[in-house]
Amino acid sequence: MNPVETTELSKNFGDIAAVKGVSLTVRRGEVYGFLGPNGAGKTTTLRMLLGLIRPSSGGVRLLGNPPGHGYLDKVGALIEGPAFYPYLSGRKNLVVLADHAGVARTRVDAVLDTVGLAGRAGDRYATYSLGMKQRLGLASALLKEPELLILDEPTNGLDPAGMADMRVTIRELAANGCTVLLSSHLLAEVEQICDRVGVISRGELVAETTVAELRAGGTLRVVAQPFD
Ligand code: ATP
């Protein structure tokens, strides 16, 4: 069983065909990059995967189950900026979430450590940089020890140091056995952190390959050039 499988997944918003027949597979333990320019249909696809919106047609299986069938504890997602309380500390925000989810508070310190926020965990969320906010979002997605992480443009808006930190953390999570599906509009980023890549253009999955092949050049480079 692959952690993510979609078959001919499509979504129309009125006359707009946002996602057209996307069939993709994410294999256990890999970091899969979903690469495409703004508006290509990445977020719409990820929202369908998570059951946030209903597909117009096609199927989704996450960890072997259709959306909404009891896998959500094993799937962590960072898709819409999580709502944190600005006047609470990063740690307290996670404690609130952990209590709500029935997760032990000891886990809060573990995930703060994982994302490199332990040193600033006592500071109010309102004082965090964008990179720290994004890392706290990732920490919240890790609270339940997910087998699968779905991250929508996790480095978007971060400065170069914040991007580098986030990429290292994602690779470490994968090294510890977590499967990761992330979207990006940066070819260089996908080359850096992913094992395989699927290219989405105007709602269609136009190419899929390993990053090793991508680095070696070949046909995908031609397809992917507009995103460089
Ligand atoms: P971005 O990085 O800008 O979020 P994306 O690849 O994630 O881009 P989507 O957000 O999935 O792209 O958008 C794909 C297309 O679907 C776009 O043309 C967008 O305008 C359209 N779209 C997305 N959500 C809606 C919606 N709720 N109603 C109408 N159109 C939508």
PDB file of C-alpha atoms and ligand atoms in Angstrom:
ATOM      1  CA  MET A   1       0.000   0.000   0.000  1.00  0.00           C
ATOM      2  CA  ASN A   2       1.384   3.389  -1.023  1.00  0.00           C
ATOM      3  CA  PRO A   3       0.779   6.316   1.349  1.00  0.00           C
ATOM      4  CA  VAL A   4      -0.789   8.426  -1.412  1.00  0.00           C
ATOM      5  CA  GLU A   5      -2.603   7.245  -4.509  1.00  0.00           C
ATOM      6  CA  THR A   6      -4.869   9.316  -6.700  1.00  0.00           C
ATOM      7  CA  THR A   7      -6.671   8.093  -9.777  1.00  0.00           C
ATOM      8  CA  GLU A   8      -7.789  10.480 -12.472  1.00  0.00           C
ATOM      9  CA  LEU A   9      -8.450  13.155  -9.887  1.00  0.00           C
ATOM     10  CA  SER A  10     -10.254  16.216 -11.245  1.00  0.00           C
ATOM     11  CA  LYS A  11     -11.769  19.380  -9.851  1.00  0.00           C
ATOM     12  CA  ASN A  12     -13.817  22.001 -11.613  1.00  0.00           C
ATOM     13  CA  PHE A  13     -14.768  25.339 -10.119  1.00  0.00           C
ATOM     14  CA  GLY A  14     -17.608  26.415 -12.394  1.00  0.00           C
ATOM     15  CA  ASP A  15     -16.002  26.752 -15.812  1.00  0.00           C
ATOM     16  CA  ILE A  16     -12.450  26.489 -14.445  1.00  0.00           C
ATOM     17  CA  ALA A  17     -10.891  23.037 -14.720  1.00  0.00           C
ATOM     18  CA  ALA A  18      -8.394  23.468 -11.851  1.00  0.00           C
ATOM     19  CA  VAL A  19      -7.217  19.829 -11.760  1.00  0.00           C
ATOM     20  CA  LYS A  20      -7.515  17.474 -14.705  1.00  0.00           C
ATOM     21  CA  GLY A  21      -7.140  13.730 -14.339  1.00  0.00           C
ATOM     22  CA  VAL A  22      -4.190  13.660 -11.959  1.00  0.00           C
ATOM     23  CA  SER A  23      -2.982  10.153 -11.116  1.00  0.00           C
ATOM     24  CA  LEU A  24      -0.027  10.172  -8.801  1.00  0.00           C
ATOM     25  CA  THR A  25       1.570   7.814  -6.345  1.00  0.00           C
ATOM     26  CA  VAL A  26       3.752   8.680  -3.379  1.00  0.00           C
ATOM     27  CA  ARG A  27       5.788   5.738  -2.105  1.00  0.00           C
ATOM     28  CA  ARG A  28       6.526   4.969   1.505  1.00  0.00           C
ATOM     29  CA  GLY A  29       9.505   6.863   2.923  1.00  0.00           C
ATOM     30  CA  GLU A  30      10.066   9.196   0.003  1.00  0.00           C
ATOM     31  CA  VAL A  31       9.894  12.957  -0.295  1.00  0.00           C
ATOM     32  CA  TYR A  32       7.718  13.663  -3.307  1.00  0.00           C
ATOM     33  CA  GLY A  33       7.775  17.119  -4.848  1.00  0.00           C
ATOM     34  CA  PHE A  34       4.660  18.390  -6.518  1.00  0.00           C
ATOM     35  CA  LEU A  35       6.132  21.073  -8.756  1.00  0.00           C
ATOM     36  CA  GLY A  36       4.258  23.709 -10.694  1.00  0.00           C
ATOM     37  CA  PRO A  37       3.818  27.457 -11.120  1.00  0.00           C
ATOM     38  CA  ASN A  38       1.207  29.505  -9.269  1.00  0.00           C
ATOM     39  CA  GLY A  39      -2.286  28.519 -10.285  1.00  0.00           C
ATOM     40  CA  ALA A  40      -1.262  25.131 -11.688  1.00  0.00           C
ATOM     41  CA  GLY A  41      -3.583  23.240  -9.334  1.00  0.00           C
ATOM     42  CA  LYS A  42      -1.254  22.131  -6.539  1.00  0.00           C
ATOM     43  CA  THR A  43      -3.253  23.448  -3.589  1.00  0.00           C
ATOM     44  CA  THR A  44      -6.523  22.208  -5.061  1.00  0.00           C
ATOM     45  CA  THR A  45      -5.039  18.715  -5.413  1.00  0.00           C
ATOM     46  CA  LEU A  46      -3.699  18.718  -1.847  1.00  0.00           C
ATOM     47  CA  ARG A  47      -7.050  19.954  -0.499  1.00  0.00           C
ATOM     48  CA  MET A  48      -8.783  17.060  -2.243  1.00  0.00           C
ATOM     49  CA  LEU A  49      -6.261  14.623  -0.776  1.00  0.00           C
ATOM     50  CA  LEU A  50      -7.061  15.869   2.695  1.00  0.00           C
ATOM     51  CA  GLY A  51     -10.808  15.736   2.149  1.00  0.00           C
ATOM     52  CA  LEU A  52     -11.125  19.529   2.522  1.00  0.00           C
ATOM     53  CA  ILE A  53     -12.900  19.725  -0.828  1.00  0.00           C
ATOM     54  CA  ARG A  54     -14.676  17.051  -2.800  1.00  0.00           C
ATOM     55  CA  PRO A  55     -13.262  15.987  -6.182  1.00  0.00           C
ATOM     56  CA  SER A  56     -15.446  16.506  -9.242  1.00  0.00           C
ATOM     57  CA  SER A  57     -14.322  13.038 -10.304  1.00  0.00           C
ATOM     58  CA  GLY A  58     -11.617  10.503  -9.608  1.00  0.00           C
ATOM     59  CA  GLY A  59     -10.384   8.836  -6.470  1.00  0.00           C
ATOM     60  CA  VAL A  60      -8.016   9.404  -3.551  1.00  0.00           C
ATOM     61  CA  ARG A  61      -6.450   6.934  -1.156  1.00  0.00           C
ATOM     62  CA  LEU A  62      -4.336   8.070   1.763  1.00  0.00           C
ATOM     63  CA  LEU A  63      -2.679   5.293   3.729  1.00  0.00           C
ATOM     64  CA  GLY A  64      -5.034   2.930   1.923  1.00  0.00           C
ATOM     65  CA  ASN A  65      -8.263   4.740   2.846  1.00  0.00           C
ATOM     66  CA  PRO A  66     -10.593   7.126   1.027  1.00  0.00           C
ATOM     67  CA  PRO A  67     -10.798  10.656   2.532  1.00  0.00           C
ATOM     68  CA  GLY A  68     -12.486  10.896   5.906  1.00  0.00           C
ATOM     69  CA  HIS A  69     -11.982   7.266   6.852  1.00  0.00           C
ATOM     70  CA  GLY A  70      -9.967   7.284   9.989  1.00  0.00           C
ATOM     71  CA  TYR A  71      -6.466   7.961   8.756  1.00  0.00           C
ATOM     72  CA  LEU A  72      -6.281  11.586   9.797  1.00  0.00           C
ATOM     73  CA  ASP A  73      -4.367  10.891  12.981  1.00  0.00           C
ATOM     74  CA  LYS A  74      -1.590   9.476  10.841  1.00  0.00           C
ATOM     75  CA  VAL A  75      -1.499  12.363   8.394  1.00  0.00           C
ATOM     76  CA  GLY A  76       0.007  15.726   9.283  1.00  0.00           C
ATOM     77  CA  ALA A  77      -0.728  18.683   7.049  1.00  0.00           C
ATOM     78  CA  LEU A  78       0.453  22.236   6.627  1.00  0.00           C
ATOM     79  CA  ILE A  79      -1.826  23.651   4.013  1.00  0.00           C
ATOM     80  CA  GLU A  80      -3.703  26.699   5.150  1.00  0.00           C
ATOM     81  CA  GLY A  81      -1.742  28.771   7.643  1.00  0.00           C
ATOM     82  CA  PRO A  82      -2.795  27.301  11.008  1.00  0.00           C
ATOM     83  CA  ALA A  83      -4.565  29.730  13.321  1.00  0.00           C
ATOM     84  CA  PHE A  84      -2.391  30.407  16.359  1.00  0.00           C
ATOM     85  CA  TYR A  85      -3.112  32.748  19.244  1.00  0.00           C
ATOM     86  CA  PRO A  86      -0.814  35.789  18.826  1.00  0.00           C
ATOM     87  CA  TYR A  87      -0.508  36.566  22.543  1.00  0.00           C
ATOM     88  CA  LEU A  88       0.308  33.024  23.623  1.00  0.00           C
ATOM     89  CA  SER A  89       3.792  31.594  23.365  1.00  0.00           C
ATOM     90  CA  GLY A  90       4.645  29.090  20.661  1.00  0.00           C
ATOM     91  CA  ARG A  91       4.762  26.378  23.295  1.00  0.00           C
ATOM     92  CA  LYS A  92       1.424  27.323  24.844  1.00  0.00           C
ATOM     93  CA  ASN A  93      -0.189  27.344  21.406  1.00  0.00           C
ATOM     94  CA  LEU A  94       0.991  23.778  20.864  1.00  0.00           C
ATOM     95  CA  VAL A  95      -0.153  22.751  24.352  1.00  0.00           C
ATOM     96  CA  VAL A  96      -3.659  23.995  23.488  1.00  0.00           C
ATOM     97  CA  LEU A  97      -3.629  21.931  20.302  1.00  0.00           C
ATOM     98  CA  ALA A  98      -2.156  18.884  22.031  1.00  0.00           C
ATOM     99  CA  ASP A  99      -4.771  18.998  24.807  1.00  0.00           C
ATOM    100  CA  HIS A 100      -7.522  19.319  22.230  1.00  0.00           C
ATOM    101  CA  ALA A 101      -6.181  16.348  20.258  1.00  0.00           C
ATOM    102  CA  GLY A 102      -5.521  14.195  23.320  1.00  0.00           C
ATOM    103  CA  VAL A 103      -1.772  14.236  22.693  1.00  0.00           C
ATOM    104  CA  ALA A 104       0.601  14.046  25.673  1.00  0.00           C
ATOM    105  CA  ARG A 105       2.227  17.393  26.555  1.00  0.00           C
ATOM    106  CA  THR A 106       5.670  15.791  26.456  1.00  0.00           C
ATOM    107  CA  ARG A 107       5.178  15.543  22.716  1.00  0.00           C
ATOM    108  CA  VAL A 108       5.028  19.354  22.519  1.00  0.00           C
ATOM    109  CA  ASP A 109       8.635  19.683  23.623  1.00  0.00           C
ATOM    110  CA  ALA A 110       9.696  16.901  21.269  1.00  0.00           C
ATOM    111  CA  VAL A 111       8.186  18.611  18.211  1.00  0.00           C
ATOM    112  CA  LEU A 112       9.522  22.041  19.219  1.00  0.00           C
ATOM    113  CA  ASP A 113      12.933  20.455  19.293  1.00  0.00           C
ATOM    114  CA  THR A 114      12.409  18.765  15.917  1.00  0.00           C
ATOM    115  CA  VAL A 115      11.609  22.046  14.191  1.00  0.00           C
ATOM    116  CA  GLY A 116      14.390  23.953  15.966  1.00  0.00           C
ATOM    117  CA  LEU A 117      12.122  26.221  17.994  1.00  0.00           C
ATOM    118  CA  ALA A 118      12.916  25.005  21.501  1.00  0.00           C
ATOM    119  CA  GLY A 119      14.994  28.108  22.266  1.00  0.00           C
ATOM    120  CA  ARG A 120      12.162  30.516  21.380  1.00  0.00           C
ATOM    121  CA  ALA A 121       9.242  28.379  22.521  1.00  0.00           C
ATOM    122  CA  GLY A 122       8.441  30.696  25.434  1.00  0.00           C
ATOM    123  CA  ASP A 123       8.150  33.801  23.244  1.00  0.00           C
ATOM    124  CA  ARG A 124       4.798  35.098  22.119  1.00  0.00           C
ATOM    125  CA  TYR A 125       3.698  33.935  18.675  1.00  0.00           C
ATOM    126  CA  ALA A 126       3.180  37.572  17.622  1.00  0.00           C
ATOM    127  CA  THR A 127       6.950  38.131  17.907  1.00  0.00           C
ATOM    128  CA  TYR A 128       7.878  35.234  15.608  1.00  0.00           C
ATOM    129  CA  SER A 129       9.400  35.739  12.171  1.00  0.00           C
ATOM    130  CA  LEU A 130       7.632  34.192   9.202  1.00  0.00           C
ATOM    131  CA  GLY A 131      10.095  31.306   9.245  1.00  0.00           C
ATOM    132  CA  MET A 132       9.403  30.649  12.931  1.00  0.00           C
ATOM    133  CA  LYS A 133       5.655  30.796  12.315  1.00  0.00           C
ATOM    134  CA  GLN A 134       6.053  28.291   9.514  1.00  0.00           C
ATOM    135  CA  ARG A 135       8.141  26.052  11.767  1.00  0.00           C
ATOM    136  CA  LEU A 136       5.493  26.246  14.482  1.00  0.00           C
ATOM    137  CA  GLY A 137       2.944  25.237  11.842  1.00  0.00           C
ATOM    138  CA  LEU A 138       5.098  22.257  10.974  1.00  0.00           C
ATOM    139  CA  ALA A 139       5.441  21.419  14.675  1.00  0.00           C
ATOM    140  CA  SER A 140       1.641  21.399  14.989  1.00  0.00           C
ATOM    141  CA  ALA A 141       1.436  19.002  12.027  1.00  0.00           C
ATOM    142  CA  LEU A 142       3.891  16.688  13.801  1.00  0.00           C
ATOM    143  CA  LEU A 143       2.053  16.481  17.126  1.00  0.00           C
ATOM    144  CA  LYS A 144       0.347  13.197  16.320  1.00  0.00           C
ATOM    145  CA  GLU A 145       3.513  11.541  14.996  1.00  0.00           C
ATOM    146  CA  PRO A 146       2.206  11.315  11.425  1.00  0.00           C
ATOM    147  CA  GLU A 147       3.315   8.642   8.975  1.00  0.00           C
ATOM    148  CA  LEU A 148       2.576  11.019   6.132  1.00  0.00           C
ATOM    149  CA  LEU A 149       3.125  14.765   5.915  1.00  0.00           C
ATOM    150  CA  ILE A 150       1.415  16.922   3.307  1.00  0.00           C
ATOM    151  CA  LEU A 151       2.977  20.367   3.031  1.00  0.00           C
ATOM    152  CA  ASP A 152       1.757  23.116   0.727  1.00  0.00           C
ATOM    153  CA  GLU A 153       4.696  25.324  -0.282  1.00  0.00           C
ATOM    154  CA  PRO A 154       6.377  24.994   3.116  1.00  0.00           C
ATOM    155  CA  THR A 155       9.152  27.457   2.275  1.00  0.00           C
ATOM    156  CA  ASN A 156       6.966  30.066   0.617  1.00  0.00           C
ATOM    157  CA  GLY A 157       7.767  33.571   1.811  1.00  0.00           C
ATOM    158  CA  LEU A 158      10.760  32.513   3.929  1.00  0.00           C
ATOM    159  CA  ASP A 159      14.139  34.181   3.699  1.00  0.00           C
ATOM    160  CA  PRO A 160      17.066  32.068   2.427  1.00  0.00           C
ATOM    161  CA  ALA A 161      18.121  30.984   5.933  1.00  0.00           C
ATOM    162  CA  GLY A 162      14.557  30.073   6.865  1.00  0.00           C
ATOM    163  CA  MET A 163      14.205  28.104   3.629  1.00  0.00           C
ATOM    164  CA  ALA A 164      17.414  26.218   4.297  1.00  0.00           C
ATOM    165  CA  ASP A 165      16.299  25.372   7.866  1.00  0.00           C
ATOM    166  CA  MET A 166      12.931  24.141   6.672  1.00  0.00           C
ATOM    167  CA  ARG A 167      14.519  21.974   3.973  1.00  0.00           C
ATOM    168  CA  VAL A 168      16.917  20.388   6.451  1.00  0.00           C
ATOM    169  CA  THR A 169      14.065  19.654   8.845  1.00  0.00           C
ATOM    170  CA  ILE A 170      11.997  18.022   6.097  1.00  0.00           C
ATOM    171  CA  ARG A 171      14.924  15.794   5.087  1.00  0.00           C
ATOM    172  CA  GLU A 172      15.435  14.820   8.740  1.00  0.00           C
ATOM    173  CA  LEU A 173      11.772  13.899   9.087  1.00  0.00           C
ATOM    174  CA  ALA A 174      12.042  11.715   5.994  1.00  0.00           C
ATOM    175  CA  ALA A 175      15.219  10.116   7.340  1.00  0.00           C
ATOM    176  CA  ASN A 176      13.208   9.170  10.421  1.00  0.00           C
ATOM    177  CA  GLY A 177      10.672   7.324   8.305  1.00  0.00           C
ATOM    178  CA  CYS A 178       8.018   9.941   7.542  1.00  0.00           C
ATOM    179  CA  THR A 179       6.693  10.034   3.985  1.00  0.00           C
ATOM    180  CA  VAL A 180       6.442  13.605   2.690  1.00  0.00           C
ATOM    181  CA  LEU A 181       4.413  15.111  -0.132  1.00  0.00           C
ATOM    182  CA  LEU A 182       5.210  18.782  -0.635  1.00  0.00           C
ATOM    183  CA  SER A 183       4.297  21.320  -3.254  1.00  0.00           C
ATOM    184  CA  SER A 184       6.687  23.894  -4.583  1.00  0.00           C
ATOM    185  CA  HIS A 185       7.104  26.258  -7.488  1.00  0.00           C
ATOM    186  CA  LEU A 186      10.895  26.101  -7.207  1.00  0.00           C
ATOM    187  CA  LEU A 187      12.684  23.531  -9.323  1.00  0.00           C
ATOM    188  CA  ALA A 188      15.922  24.045  -7.389  1.00  0.00           C
ATOM    189  CA  GLU A 189      14.145  23.356  -4.113  1.00  0.00           C
ATOM    190  CA  VAL A 190      12.580  20.155  -5.373  1.00  0.00           C
ATOM    191  CA  GLU A 191      15.978  19.049  -6.690  1.00  0.00           C
ATOM    192  CA  GLN A 192      17.465  19.716  -3.274  1.00  0.00           C
ATOM    193  CA  ILE A 193      15.024  17.944  -0.991  1.00  0.00           C
ATOM    194  CA  CYS A 194      12.898  15.506  -2.987  1.00  0.00           C
ATOM    195  CA  ASP A 195      13.434  11.954  -4.157  1.00  0.00           C
ATOM    196  CA  ARG A 196      10.812  12.090  -6.885  1.00  0.00           C
ATOM    197  CA  VAL A 197       8.931  14.849  -8.585  1.00  0.00           C
ATOM    198  CA  GLY A 198       5.643  15.271 -10.389  1.00  0.00           C
ATOM    199  CA  VAL A 199       5.211  18.337 -12.555  1.00  0.00           C
ATOM    200  CA  ILE A 200       1.766  19.904 -12.731  1.00  0.00           C
ATOM    201  CA  SER A 201       0.933  22.420 -15.408  1.00  0.00           C
ATOM    202  CA  ARG A 202      -2.526  23.916 -15.978  1.00  0.00           C
ATOM    203  CA  GLY A 203      -4.115  21.213 -13.863  1.00  0.00           C
ATOM    204  CA  GLU A 204      -2.411  18.274 -15.558  1.00  0.00           C
ATOM    205  CA  LEU A 205       0.390  16.065 -14.318  1.00  0.00           C
ATOM    206  CA  VAL A 206       2.682  16.451 -17.300  1.00  0.00           C
ATOM    207  CA  ALA A 207       5.764  14.576 -16.095  1.00  0.00           C
ATOM    208  CA  GLU A 208       6.933  12.392 -13.256  1.00  0.00           C
ATOM    209  CA  THR A 209      10.484  11.327 -12.578  1.00  0.00           C
ATOM    210  CA  THR A 210      13.182  10.811  -9.973  1.00  0.00           C
ATOM    211  CA  VAL A 211      15.284  13.752  -8.903  1.00  0.00           C
ATOM    212  CA  ALA A 212      18.374  11.807  -9.978  1.00  0.00           C
ATOM    213  CA  GLU A 213      17.016  11.790 -13.536  1.00  0.00           C
ATOM    214  CA  LEU A 214      16.039  15.415 -13.209  1.00  0.00           C
ATOM    215  CA  ARG A 215      19.604  16.354 -12.269  1.00  0.00           C
ATOM    216  CA  ALA A 216      20.945  14.371 -15.195  1.00  0.00           C
ATOM    217  CA  GLY A 217      18.892  16.521 -17.578  1.00  0.00           C
ATOM    218  CA  GLY A 218      16.594  14.855 -20.087  1.00  0.00           C
ATOM    219  CA  THR A 219      13.074  15.528 -21.141  1.00  0.00           C
ATOM    220  CA  LEU A 220      11.672  16.774 -17.839  1.00  0.00           C
ATOM    221  CA  ARG A 221      14.118  19.660 -17.789  1.00  0.00           C
ATOM    222  CA  VAL A 222      12.479  20.950 -20.934  1.00  0.00           C
ATOM    223  CA  VAL A 223       9.024  20.661 -19.381  1.00  0.00           C
ATOM    224  CA  ALA A 224      10.155  22.193 -16.105  1.00  0.00           C
ATOM    225  CA  GLN A 225      12.122  25.102 -17.530  1.00  0.00           C
ATOM    226  CA  PRO A 226       9.392  27.726 -16.971  1.00  0.00           C
ATOM    227  CA  PHE A 227       9.612  27.103 -13.222  1.00  0.00           C
ATOM    228  CA  ASP A 228      13.362  27.692 -12.943  1.00  0.00           C
TER     229      ASP A 228
HETATM  230  P1  ATP B   1      -0.748  28.677  -5.862  1.00  0.00           P
HETATM  231  O1  ATP B   1       0.656  28.325  -5.603  1.00  0.00           O
HETATM  232  O2  ATP B   1      -0.915  30.069  -6.426  1.00  0.00           O
HETATM  233  O3  ATP B   1      -1.700  28.390  -4.729  1.00  0.00           O
HETATM  234  P2  ATP B   1      -1.684  26.270  -7.115  1.00  0.00           P
HETATM  235  O4  ATP B   1      -0.861  25.480  -8.067  1.00  0.00           O
HETATM  236  O5  ATP B   1      -1.771  25.771  -5.735  1.00  0.00           O
HETATM  237  O6  ATP B   1      -1.187  27.756  -7.110  1.00  0.00           O
HETATM  238  P3  ATP B   1      -4.525  26.288  -7.097  1.00  0.00           P
HETATM  239  O7  ATP B   1      -4.624  27.201  -5.926  1.00  0.00           O
HETATM  240  O8  ATP B   1      -4.829  24.869  -6.898  1.00  0.00           O
HETATM  241  O9  ATP B   1      -3.107  26.415  -7.767  1.00  0.00           O
HETATM  242  O10 ATP B   1      -5.455  26.893  -8.234  1.00  0.00           O
HETATM  243  C1  ATP B   1      -5.690  26.255  -9.496  1.00  0.00           C
HETATM  244  C2  ATP B   1      -6.731  27.026 -10.279  1.00  0.00           C
HETATM  245  O11 ATP B   1      -8.000  26.868  -9.650  1.00  0.00           O
HETATM  246  C3  ATP B   1      -6.476  28.510 -10.362  1.00  0.00           C
HETATM  247  O12 ATP B   1      -6.894  28.950 -11.627  1.00  0.00           O
HETATM  248  C4  ATP B   1      -7.369  29.069  -9.280  1.00  0.00           C
HETATM  249  O13 ATP B   1      -7.751  30.386  -9.575  1.00  0.00           O
HETATM  250  C5  ATP B   1      -8.546  28.114  -9.320  1.00  0.00           C
HETATM  251  N1  ATP B   1      -9.227  27.985  -8.019  1.00  0.00           N
HETATM  252  C6  ATP B   1      -8.699  27.443  -6.887  1.00  0.00           C
HETATM  253  N2  ATP B   1      -9.600  27.444  -5.883  1.00  0.00           N
HETATM  254  C7  ATP B   1     -10.727  27.998  -6.392  1.00  0.00           C
HETATM  255  C8  ATP B   1     -12.032  28.259  -5.855  1.00  0.00           C
HETATM  256  N3  ATP B   1     -12.349  27.979  -4.600  1.00  0.00           N
HETATM  257  N4  ATP B   1     -12.940  28.827  -6.681  1.00  0.00           N
HETATM  258  C9  ATP B   1     -12.637  29.125  -7.958  1.00  0.00           C
HETATM  259  N5  ATP B   1     -11.437  28.895  -8.529  1.00  0.00           N
HETATM  260  C10 ATP B   1     -10.489  28.331  -7.758  1.00  0.00           C
END
